[in-house]
PDB file of N, CA and C in Angstrom:
ATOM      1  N   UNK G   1     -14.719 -35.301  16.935  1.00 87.00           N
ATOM      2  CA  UNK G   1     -14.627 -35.590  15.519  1.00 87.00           C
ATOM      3  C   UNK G   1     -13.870 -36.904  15.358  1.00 87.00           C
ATOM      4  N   UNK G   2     -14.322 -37.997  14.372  1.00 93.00           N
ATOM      5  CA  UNK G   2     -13.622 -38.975  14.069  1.00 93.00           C
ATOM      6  C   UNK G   2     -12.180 -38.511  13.717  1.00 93.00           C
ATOM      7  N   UNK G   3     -11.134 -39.424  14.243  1.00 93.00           N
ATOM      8  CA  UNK G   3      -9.741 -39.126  14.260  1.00 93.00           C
ATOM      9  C   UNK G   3      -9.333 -38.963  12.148  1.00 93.00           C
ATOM     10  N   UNK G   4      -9.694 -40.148  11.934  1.00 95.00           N
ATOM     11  CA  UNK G   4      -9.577 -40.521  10.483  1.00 95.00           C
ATOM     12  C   UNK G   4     -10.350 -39.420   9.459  1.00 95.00           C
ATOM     13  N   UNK G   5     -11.295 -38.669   9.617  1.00 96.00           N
ATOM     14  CA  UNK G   5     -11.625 -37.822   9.251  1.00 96.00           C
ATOM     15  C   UNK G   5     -11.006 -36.377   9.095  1.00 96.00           C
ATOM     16  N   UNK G   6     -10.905 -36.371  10.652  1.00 96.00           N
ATOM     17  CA  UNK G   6      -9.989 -35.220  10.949  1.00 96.00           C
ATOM     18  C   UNK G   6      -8.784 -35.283  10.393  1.00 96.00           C
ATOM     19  N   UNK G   7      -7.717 -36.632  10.081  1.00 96.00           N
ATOM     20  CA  UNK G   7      -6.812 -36.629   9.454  1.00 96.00           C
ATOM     21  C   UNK G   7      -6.406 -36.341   7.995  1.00 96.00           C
ATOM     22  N   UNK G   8      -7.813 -36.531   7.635  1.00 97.00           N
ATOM     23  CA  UNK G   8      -8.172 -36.367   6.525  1.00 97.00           C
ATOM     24  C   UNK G   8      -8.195 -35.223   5.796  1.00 97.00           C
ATOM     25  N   UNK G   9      -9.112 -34.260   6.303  1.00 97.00           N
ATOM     26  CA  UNK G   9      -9.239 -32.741   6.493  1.00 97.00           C
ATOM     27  C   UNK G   9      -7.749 -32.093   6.726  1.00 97.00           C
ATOM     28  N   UNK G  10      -7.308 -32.278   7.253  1.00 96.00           N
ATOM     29  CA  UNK G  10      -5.836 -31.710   7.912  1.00 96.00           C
ATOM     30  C   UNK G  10      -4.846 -32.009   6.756  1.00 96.00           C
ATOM     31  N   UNK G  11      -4.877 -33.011   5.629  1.00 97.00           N
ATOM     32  CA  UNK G  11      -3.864 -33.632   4.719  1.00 97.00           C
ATOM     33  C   UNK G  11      -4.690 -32.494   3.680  1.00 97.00           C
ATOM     34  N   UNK G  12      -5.709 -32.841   3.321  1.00 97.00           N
ATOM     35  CA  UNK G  12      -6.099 -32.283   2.082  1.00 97.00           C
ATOM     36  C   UNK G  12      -6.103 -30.419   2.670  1.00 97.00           C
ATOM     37  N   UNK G  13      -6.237 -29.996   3.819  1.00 97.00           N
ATOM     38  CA  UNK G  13      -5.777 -29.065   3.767  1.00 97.00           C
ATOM     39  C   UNK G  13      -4.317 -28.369   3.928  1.00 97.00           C
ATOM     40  N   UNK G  14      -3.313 -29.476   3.882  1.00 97.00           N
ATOM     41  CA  UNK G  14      -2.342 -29.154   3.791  1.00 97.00           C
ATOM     42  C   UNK G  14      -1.943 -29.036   2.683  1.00 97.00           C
ATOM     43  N   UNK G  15      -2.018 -30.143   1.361  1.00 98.00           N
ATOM     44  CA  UNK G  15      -2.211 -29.938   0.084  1.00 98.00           C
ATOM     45  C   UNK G  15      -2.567 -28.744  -0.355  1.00 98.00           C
ATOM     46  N   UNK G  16      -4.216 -28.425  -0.262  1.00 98.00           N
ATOM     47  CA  UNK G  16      -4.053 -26.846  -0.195  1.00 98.00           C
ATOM     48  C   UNK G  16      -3.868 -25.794  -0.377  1.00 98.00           C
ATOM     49  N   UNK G  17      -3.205 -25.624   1.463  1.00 97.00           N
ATOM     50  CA  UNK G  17      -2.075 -24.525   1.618  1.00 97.00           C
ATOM     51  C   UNK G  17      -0.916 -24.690   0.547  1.00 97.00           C
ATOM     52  N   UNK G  18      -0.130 -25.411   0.256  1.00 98.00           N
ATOM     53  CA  UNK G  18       0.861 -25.938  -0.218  1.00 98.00           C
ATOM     54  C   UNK G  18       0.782 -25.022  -1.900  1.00 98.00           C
ATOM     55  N   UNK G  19      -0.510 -25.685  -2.522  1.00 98.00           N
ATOM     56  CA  UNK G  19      -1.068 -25.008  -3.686  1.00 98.00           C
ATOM     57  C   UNK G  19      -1.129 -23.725  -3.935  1.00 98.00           C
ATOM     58  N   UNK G  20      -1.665 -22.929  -2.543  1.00 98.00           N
ATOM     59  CA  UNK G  20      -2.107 -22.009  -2.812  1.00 98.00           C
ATOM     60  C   UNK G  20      -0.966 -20.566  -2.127  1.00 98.00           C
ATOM     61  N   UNK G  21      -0.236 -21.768  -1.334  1.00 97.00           N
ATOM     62  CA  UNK G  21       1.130 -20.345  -1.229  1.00 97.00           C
ATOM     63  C   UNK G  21       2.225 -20.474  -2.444  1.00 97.00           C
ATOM     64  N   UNK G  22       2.021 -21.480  -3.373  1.00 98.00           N
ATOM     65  CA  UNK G  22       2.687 -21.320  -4.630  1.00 98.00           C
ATOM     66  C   UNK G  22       2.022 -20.655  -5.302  1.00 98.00           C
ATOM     67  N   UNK G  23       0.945 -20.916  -5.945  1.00 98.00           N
ATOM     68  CA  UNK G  23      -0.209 -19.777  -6.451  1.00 98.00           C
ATOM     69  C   UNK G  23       0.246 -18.137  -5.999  1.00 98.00           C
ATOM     70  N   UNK G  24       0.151 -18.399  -4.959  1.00 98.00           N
ATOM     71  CA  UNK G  24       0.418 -16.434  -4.707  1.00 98.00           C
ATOM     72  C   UNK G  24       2.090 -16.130  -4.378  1.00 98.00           C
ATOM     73  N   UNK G  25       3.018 -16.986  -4.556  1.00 97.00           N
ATOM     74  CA  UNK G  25       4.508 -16.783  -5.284  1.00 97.00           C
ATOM     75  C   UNK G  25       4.786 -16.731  -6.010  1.00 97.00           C
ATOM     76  N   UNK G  26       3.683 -17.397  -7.221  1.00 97.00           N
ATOM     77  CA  UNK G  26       4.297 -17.356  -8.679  1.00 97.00           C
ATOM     78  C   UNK G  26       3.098 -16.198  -9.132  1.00 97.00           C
ATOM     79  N   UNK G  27       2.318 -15.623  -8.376  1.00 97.00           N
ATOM     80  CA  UNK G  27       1.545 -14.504  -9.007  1.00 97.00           C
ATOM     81  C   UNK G  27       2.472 -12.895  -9.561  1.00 97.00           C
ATOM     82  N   UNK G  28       2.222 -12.815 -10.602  1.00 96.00           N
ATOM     83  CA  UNK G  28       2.915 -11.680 -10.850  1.00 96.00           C
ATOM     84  C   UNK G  28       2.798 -10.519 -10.767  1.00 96.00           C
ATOM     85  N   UNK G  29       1.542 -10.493 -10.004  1.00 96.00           N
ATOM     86  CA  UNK G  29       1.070  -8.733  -9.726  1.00 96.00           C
ATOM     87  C   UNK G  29       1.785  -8.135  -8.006  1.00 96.00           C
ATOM     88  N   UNK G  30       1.941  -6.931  -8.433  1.00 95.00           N
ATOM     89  CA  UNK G  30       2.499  -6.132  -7.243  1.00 95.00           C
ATOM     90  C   UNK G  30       1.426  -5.248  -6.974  1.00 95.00           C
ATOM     91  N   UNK G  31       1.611  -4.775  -5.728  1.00 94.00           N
ATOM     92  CA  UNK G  31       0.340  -3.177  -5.427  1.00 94.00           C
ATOM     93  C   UNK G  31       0.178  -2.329  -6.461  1.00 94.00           C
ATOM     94  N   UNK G  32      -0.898  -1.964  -6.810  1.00 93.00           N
ATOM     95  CA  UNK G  32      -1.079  -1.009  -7.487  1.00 93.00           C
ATOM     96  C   UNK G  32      -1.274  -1.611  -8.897  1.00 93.00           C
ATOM     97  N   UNK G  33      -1.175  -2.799  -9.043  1.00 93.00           N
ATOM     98  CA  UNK G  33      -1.426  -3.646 -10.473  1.00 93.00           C
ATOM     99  C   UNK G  33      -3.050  -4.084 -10.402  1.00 93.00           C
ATOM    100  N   UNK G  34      -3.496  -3.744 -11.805  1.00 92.00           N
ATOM    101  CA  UNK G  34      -4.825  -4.186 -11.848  1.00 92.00           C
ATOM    102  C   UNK G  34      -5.043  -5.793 -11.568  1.00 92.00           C
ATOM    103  N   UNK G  35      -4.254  -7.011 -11.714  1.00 96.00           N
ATOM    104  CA  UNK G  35      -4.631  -7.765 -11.059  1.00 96.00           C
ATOM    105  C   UNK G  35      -3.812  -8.434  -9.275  1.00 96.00           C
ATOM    106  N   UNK G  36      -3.773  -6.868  -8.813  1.00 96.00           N
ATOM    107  CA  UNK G  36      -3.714  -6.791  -7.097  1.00 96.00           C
ATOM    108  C   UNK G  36      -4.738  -7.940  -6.784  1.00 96.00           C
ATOM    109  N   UNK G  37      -5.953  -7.658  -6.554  1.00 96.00           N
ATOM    110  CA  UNK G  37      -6.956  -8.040  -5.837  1.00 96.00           C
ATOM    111  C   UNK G  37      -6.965  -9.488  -6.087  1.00 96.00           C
ATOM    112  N   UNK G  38      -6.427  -9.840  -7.494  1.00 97.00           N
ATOM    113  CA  UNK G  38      -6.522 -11.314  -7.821  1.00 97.00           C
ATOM    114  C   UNK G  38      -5.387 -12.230  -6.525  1.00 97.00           C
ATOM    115  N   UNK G  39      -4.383 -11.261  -6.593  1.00 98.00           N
ATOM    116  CA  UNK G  39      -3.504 -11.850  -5.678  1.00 98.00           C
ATOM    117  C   UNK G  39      -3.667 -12.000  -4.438  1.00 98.00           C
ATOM    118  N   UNK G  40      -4.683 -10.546  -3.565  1.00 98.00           N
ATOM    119  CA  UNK G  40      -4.655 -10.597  -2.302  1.00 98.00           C
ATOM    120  C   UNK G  40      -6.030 -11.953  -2.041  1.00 98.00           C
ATOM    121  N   UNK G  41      -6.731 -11.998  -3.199  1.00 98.00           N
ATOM    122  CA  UNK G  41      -7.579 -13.005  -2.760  1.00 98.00           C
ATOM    123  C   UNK G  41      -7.102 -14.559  -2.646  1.00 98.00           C
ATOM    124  N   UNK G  42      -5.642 -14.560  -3.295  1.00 98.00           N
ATOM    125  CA  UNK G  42      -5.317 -15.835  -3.202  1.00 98.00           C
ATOM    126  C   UNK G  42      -4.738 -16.039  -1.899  1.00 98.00           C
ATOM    127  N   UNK G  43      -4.303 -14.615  -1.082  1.00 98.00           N
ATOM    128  CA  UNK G  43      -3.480 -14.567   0.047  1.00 98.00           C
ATOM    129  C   UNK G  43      -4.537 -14.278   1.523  1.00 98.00           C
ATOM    130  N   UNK G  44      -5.986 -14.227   0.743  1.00 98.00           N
ATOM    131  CA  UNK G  44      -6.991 -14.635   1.810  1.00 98.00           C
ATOM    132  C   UNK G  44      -7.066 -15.767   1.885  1.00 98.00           C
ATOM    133  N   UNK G  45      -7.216 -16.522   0.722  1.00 98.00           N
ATOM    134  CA  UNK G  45      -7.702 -18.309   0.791  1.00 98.00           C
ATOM    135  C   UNK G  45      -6.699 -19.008   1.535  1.00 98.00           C
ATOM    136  N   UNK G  46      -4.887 -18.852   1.601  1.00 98.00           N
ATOM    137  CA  UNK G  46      -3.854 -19.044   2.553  1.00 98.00           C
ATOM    138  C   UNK G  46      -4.040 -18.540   3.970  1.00 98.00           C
ATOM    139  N   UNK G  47      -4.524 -17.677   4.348  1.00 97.00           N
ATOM    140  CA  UNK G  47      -4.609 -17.075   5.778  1.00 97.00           C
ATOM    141  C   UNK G  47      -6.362 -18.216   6.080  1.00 97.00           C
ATOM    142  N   UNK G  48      -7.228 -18.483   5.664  1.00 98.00           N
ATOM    143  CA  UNK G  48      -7.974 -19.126   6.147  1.00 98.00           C
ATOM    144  C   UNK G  48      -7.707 -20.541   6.297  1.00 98.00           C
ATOM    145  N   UNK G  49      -6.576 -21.200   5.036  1.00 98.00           N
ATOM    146  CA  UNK G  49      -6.404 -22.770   5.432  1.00 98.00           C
ATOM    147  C   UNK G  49      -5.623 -22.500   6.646  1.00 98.00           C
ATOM    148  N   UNK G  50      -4.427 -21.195   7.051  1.00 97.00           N
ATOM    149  CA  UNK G  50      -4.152 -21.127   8.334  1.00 97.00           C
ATOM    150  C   UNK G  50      -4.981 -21.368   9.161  1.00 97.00           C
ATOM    151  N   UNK G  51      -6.216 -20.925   9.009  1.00 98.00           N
ATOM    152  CA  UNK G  51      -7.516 -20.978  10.111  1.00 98.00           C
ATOM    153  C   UNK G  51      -7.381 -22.225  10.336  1.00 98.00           C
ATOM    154  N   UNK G  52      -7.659 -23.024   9.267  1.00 98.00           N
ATOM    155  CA  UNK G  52      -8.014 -24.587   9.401  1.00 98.00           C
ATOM    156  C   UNK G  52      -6.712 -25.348  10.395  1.00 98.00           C
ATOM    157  N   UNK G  53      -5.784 -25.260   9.809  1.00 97.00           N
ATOM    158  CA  UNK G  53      -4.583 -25.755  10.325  1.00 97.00           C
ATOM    159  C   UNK G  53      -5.159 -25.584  12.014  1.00 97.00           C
ATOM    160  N   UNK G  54      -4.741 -24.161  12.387  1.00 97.00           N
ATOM    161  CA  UNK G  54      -5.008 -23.947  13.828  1.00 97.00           C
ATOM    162  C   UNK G  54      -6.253 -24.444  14.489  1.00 97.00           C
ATOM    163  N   UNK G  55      -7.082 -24.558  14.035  1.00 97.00           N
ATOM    164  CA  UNK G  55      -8.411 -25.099  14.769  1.00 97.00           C
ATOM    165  C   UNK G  55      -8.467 -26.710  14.394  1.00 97.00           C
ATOM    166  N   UNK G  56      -7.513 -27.262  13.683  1.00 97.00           N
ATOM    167  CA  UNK G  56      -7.589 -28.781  14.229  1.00 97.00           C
ATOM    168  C   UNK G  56      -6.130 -29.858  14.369  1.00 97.00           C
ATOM    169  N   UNK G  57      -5.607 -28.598  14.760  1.00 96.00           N
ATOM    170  CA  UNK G  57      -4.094 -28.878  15.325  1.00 96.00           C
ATOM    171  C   UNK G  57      -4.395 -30.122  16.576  1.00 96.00           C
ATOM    172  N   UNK G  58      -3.591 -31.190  16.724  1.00 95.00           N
ATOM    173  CA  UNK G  58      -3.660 -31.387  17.922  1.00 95.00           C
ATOM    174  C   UNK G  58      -3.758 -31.065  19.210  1.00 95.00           C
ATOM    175  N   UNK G  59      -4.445 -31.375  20.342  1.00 95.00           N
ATOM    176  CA  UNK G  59      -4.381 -30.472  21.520  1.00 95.00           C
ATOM    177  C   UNK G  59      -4.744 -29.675  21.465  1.00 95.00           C
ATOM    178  N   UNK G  60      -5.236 -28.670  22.566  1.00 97.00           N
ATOM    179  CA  UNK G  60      -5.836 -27.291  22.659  1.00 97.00           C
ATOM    180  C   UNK G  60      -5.564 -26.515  21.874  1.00 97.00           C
ATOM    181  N   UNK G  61      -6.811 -25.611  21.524  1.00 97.00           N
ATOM    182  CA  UNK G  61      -6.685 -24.921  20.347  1.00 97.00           C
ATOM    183  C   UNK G  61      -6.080 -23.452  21.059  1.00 97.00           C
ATOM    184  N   UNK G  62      -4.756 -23.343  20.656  1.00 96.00           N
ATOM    185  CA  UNK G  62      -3.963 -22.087  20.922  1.00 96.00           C
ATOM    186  C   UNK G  62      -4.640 -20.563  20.260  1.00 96.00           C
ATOM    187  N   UNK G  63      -5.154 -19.885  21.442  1.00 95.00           N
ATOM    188  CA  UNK G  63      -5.597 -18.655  21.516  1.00 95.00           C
ATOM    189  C   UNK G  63      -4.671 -17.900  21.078  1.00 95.00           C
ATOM    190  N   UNK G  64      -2.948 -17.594  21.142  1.00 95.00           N
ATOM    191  CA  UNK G  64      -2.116 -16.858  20.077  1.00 95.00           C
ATOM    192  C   UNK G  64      -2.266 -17.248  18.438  1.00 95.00           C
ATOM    193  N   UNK G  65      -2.451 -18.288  18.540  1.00 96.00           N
ATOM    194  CA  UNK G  65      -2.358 -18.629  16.884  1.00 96.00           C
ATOM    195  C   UNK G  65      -3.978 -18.461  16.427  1.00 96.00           C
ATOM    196  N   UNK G  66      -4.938 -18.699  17.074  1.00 96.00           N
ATOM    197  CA  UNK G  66      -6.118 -17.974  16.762  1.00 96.00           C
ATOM    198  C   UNK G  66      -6.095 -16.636  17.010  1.00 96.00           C
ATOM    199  N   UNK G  67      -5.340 -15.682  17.396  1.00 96.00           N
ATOM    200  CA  UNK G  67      -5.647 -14.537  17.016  1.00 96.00           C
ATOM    201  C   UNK G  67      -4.765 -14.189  16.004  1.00 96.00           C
ATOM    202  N   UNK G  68      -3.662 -15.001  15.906  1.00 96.00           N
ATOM    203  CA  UNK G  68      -3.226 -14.438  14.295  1.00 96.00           C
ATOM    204  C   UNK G  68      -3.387 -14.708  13.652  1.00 96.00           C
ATOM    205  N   UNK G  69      -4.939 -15.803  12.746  1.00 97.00           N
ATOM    206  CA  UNK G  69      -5.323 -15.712  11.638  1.00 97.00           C
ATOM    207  C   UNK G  69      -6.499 -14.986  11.577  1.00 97.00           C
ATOM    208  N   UNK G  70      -7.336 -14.637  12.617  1.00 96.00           N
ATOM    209  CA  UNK G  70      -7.846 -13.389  12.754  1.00 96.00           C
ATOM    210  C   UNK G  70      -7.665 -12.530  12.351  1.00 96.00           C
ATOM    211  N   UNK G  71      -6.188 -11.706  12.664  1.00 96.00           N
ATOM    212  CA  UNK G  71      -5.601 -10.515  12.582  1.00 96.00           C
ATOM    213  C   UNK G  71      -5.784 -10.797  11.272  1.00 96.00           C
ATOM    214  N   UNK G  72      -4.844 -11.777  10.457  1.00 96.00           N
ATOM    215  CA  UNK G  72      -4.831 -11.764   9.154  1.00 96.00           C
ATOM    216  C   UNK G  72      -5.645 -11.936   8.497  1.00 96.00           C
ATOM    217  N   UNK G  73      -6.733 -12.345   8.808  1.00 97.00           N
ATOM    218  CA  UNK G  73      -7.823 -12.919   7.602  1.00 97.00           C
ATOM    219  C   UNK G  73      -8.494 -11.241   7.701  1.00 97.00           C
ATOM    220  N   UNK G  74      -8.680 -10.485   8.802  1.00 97.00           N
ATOM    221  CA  UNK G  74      -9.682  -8.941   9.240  1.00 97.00           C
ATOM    222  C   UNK G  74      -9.035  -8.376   8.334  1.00 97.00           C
ATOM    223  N   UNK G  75      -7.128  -8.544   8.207  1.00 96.00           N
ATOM    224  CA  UNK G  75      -6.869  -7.597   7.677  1.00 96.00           C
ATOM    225  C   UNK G  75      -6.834  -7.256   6.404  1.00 96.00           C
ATOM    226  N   UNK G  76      -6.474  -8.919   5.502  1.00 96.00           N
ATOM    227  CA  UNK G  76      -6.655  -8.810   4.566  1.00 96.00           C
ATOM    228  C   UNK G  76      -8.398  -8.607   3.722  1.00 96.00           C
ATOM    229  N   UNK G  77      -9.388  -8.825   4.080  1.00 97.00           N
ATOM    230  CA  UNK G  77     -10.465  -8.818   3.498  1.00 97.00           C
ATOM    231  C   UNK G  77     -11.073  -7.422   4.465  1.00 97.00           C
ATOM    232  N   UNK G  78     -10.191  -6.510   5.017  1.00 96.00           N
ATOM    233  CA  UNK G  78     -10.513  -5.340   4.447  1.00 96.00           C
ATOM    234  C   UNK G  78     -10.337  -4.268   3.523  1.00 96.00           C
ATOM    235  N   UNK G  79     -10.249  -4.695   2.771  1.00 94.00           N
ATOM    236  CA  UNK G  79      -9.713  -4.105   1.295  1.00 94.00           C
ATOM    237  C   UNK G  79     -10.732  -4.497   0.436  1.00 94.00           C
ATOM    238  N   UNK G  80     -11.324  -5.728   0.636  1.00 96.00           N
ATOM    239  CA  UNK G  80     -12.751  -5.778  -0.195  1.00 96.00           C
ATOM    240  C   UNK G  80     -13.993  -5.693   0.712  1.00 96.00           C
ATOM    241  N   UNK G  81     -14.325  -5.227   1.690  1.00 96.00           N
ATOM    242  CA  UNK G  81     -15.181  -4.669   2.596  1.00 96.00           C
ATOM    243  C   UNK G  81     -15.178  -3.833   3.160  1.00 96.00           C
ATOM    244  N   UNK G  82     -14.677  -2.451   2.370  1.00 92.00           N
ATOM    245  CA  UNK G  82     -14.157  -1.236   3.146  1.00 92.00           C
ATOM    246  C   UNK G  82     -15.324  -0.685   3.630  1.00 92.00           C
ATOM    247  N   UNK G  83     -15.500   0.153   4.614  1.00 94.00           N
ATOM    248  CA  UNK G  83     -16.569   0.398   5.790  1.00 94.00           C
ATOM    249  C   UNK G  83     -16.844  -0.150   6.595  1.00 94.00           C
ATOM    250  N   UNK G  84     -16.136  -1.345   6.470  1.00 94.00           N
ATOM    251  CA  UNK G  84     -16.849  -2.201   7.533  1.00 94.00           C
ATOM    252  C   UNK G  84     -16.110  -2.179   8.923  1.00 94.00           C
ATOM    253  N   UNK G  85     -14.734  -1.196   9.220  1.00 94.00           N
ATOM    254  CA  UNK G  85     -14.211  -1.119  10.156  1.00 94.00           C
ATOM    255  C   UNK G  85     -13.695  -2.711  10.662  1.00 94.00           C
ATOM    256  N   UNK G  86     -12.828  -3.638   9.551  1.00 95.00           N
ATOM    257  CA  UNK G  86     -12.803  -4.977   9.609  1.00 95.00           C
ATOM    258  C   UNK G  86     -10.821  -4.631  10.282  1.00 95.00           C
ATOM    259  N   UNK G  87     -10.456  -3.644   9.366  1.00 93.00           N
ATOM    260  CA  UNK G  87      -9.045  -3.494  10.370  1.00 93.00           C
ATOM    261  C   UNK G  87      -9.245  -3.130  11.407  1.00 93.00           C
ATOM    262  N   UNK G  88      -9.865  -1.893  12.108  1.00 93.00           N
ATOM    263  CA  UNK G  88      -9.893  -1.480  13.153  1.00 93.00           C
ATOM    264  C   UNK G  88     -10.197  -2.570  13.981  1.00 93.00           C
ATOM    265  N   UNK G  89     -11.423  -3.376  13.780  1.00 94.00           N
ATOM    266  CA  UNK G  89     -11.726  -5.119  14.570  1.00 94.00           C
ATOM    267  C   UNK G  89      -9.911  -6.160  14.503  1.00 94.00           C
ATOM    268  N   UNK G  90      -9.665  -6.031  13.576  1.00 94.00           N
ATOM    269  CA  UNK G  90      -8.271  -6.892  13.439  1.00 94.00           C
ATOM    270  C   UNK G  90      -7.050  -6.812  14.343  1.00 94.00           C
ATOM    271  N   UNK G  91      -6.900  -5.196  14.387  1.00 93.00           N
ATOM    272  CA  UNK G  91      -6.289  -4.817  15.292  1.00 93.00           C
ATOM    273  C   UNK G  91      -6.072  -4.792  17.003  1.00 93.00           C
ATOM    274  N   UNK G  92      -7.537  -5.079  17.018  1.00 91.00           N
ATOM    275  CA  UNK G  92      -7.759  -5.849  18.194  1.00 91.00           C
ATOM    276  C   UNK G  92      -6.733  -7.137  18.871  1.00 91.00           C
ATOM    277  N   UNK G  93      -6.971  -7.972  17.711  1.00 88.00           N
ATOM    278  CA  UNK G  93      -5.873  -9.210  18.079  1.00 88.00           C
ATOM    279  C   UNK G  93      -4.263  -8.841  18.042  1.00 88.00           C
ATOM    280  N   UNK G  94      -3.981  -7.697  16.988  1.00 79.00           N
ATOM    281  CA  UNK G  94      -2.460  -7.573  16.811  1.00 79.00           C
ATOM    282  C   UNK G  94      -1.927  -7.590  18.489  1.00 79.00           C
ATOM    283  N   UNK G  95      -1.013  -8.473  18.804  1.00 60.00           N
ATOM    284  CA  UNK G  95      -0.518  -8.540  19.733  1.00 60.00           C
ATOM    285  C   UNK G  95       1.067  -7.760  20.417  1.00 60.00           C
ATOM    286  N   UNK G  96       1.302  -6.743  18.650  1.00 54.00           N
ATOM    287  CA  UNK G  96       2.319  -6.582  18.919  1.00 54.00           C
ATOM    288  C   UNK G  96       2.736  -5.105  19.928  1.00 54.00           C
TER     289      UNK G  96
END
C-alpha cells in the first residue's frame, strides 16, 4: 500500500476512534435502557476502528491484538445476531 495513503487512513481513522469513544462516553443509556443497542452499536463501530488501527499498524500485523478485536467485535455483535453462535466463535480467541 502507498505509504501516504496508508497514513492517511490511519489519521482519519484515528479521528474516528477519537469521535466515536466520546460518542459512547457521553451516551446516556445503561443495560436494560431502551436506547442500549444505540450504545452497543456505537461500541461496535470503536472495536472495528480497533480492527483498523491493528491491521495497519506498522510492522507485522500482531496475532494477540488481532485476536482481541475479534474477541470484541464476535462479542459485541452477538447481541444483534443471536443464533448465530458468534460468542461461542469469540471465545475462541479469549486468551484469558
Amino acid at each position: 500500500m502507498d505509504e501516504a495513503i496508508k497514513q492517511d487512513i490511519v489519521s482519519l481513522g484515528r479521528k474516528a476512534h477519537d469521535l466515536t469513544e466520546a460518542a459512547y462516553r457521553t451516551h446516556p443509556s445503561t443495560r436494560g435502557d431502551a436506547a442500549w443497542a444505540d450504545k452497543q452499536r456505537i461500541l461496535l463501530a470503536d472495536m472495528a476502528l480497533h480492527l483498523l488501527q491493528t491491521a495497519l499498524a506498522d510492522g507485522a500485523l500482531s496475532a494477540d491484538a488481532l485476536k482481541q478485536n475479534l474477541y470484541a467485535i464476535l462479542t459485541v455483535s452477538d447481541q444483534f445476531i443471536p443464533g448465530c453462535g458468534l460468542k461461542a466463535s469469540a471465545d475462541q480467541f479469549d486468551g484469558r
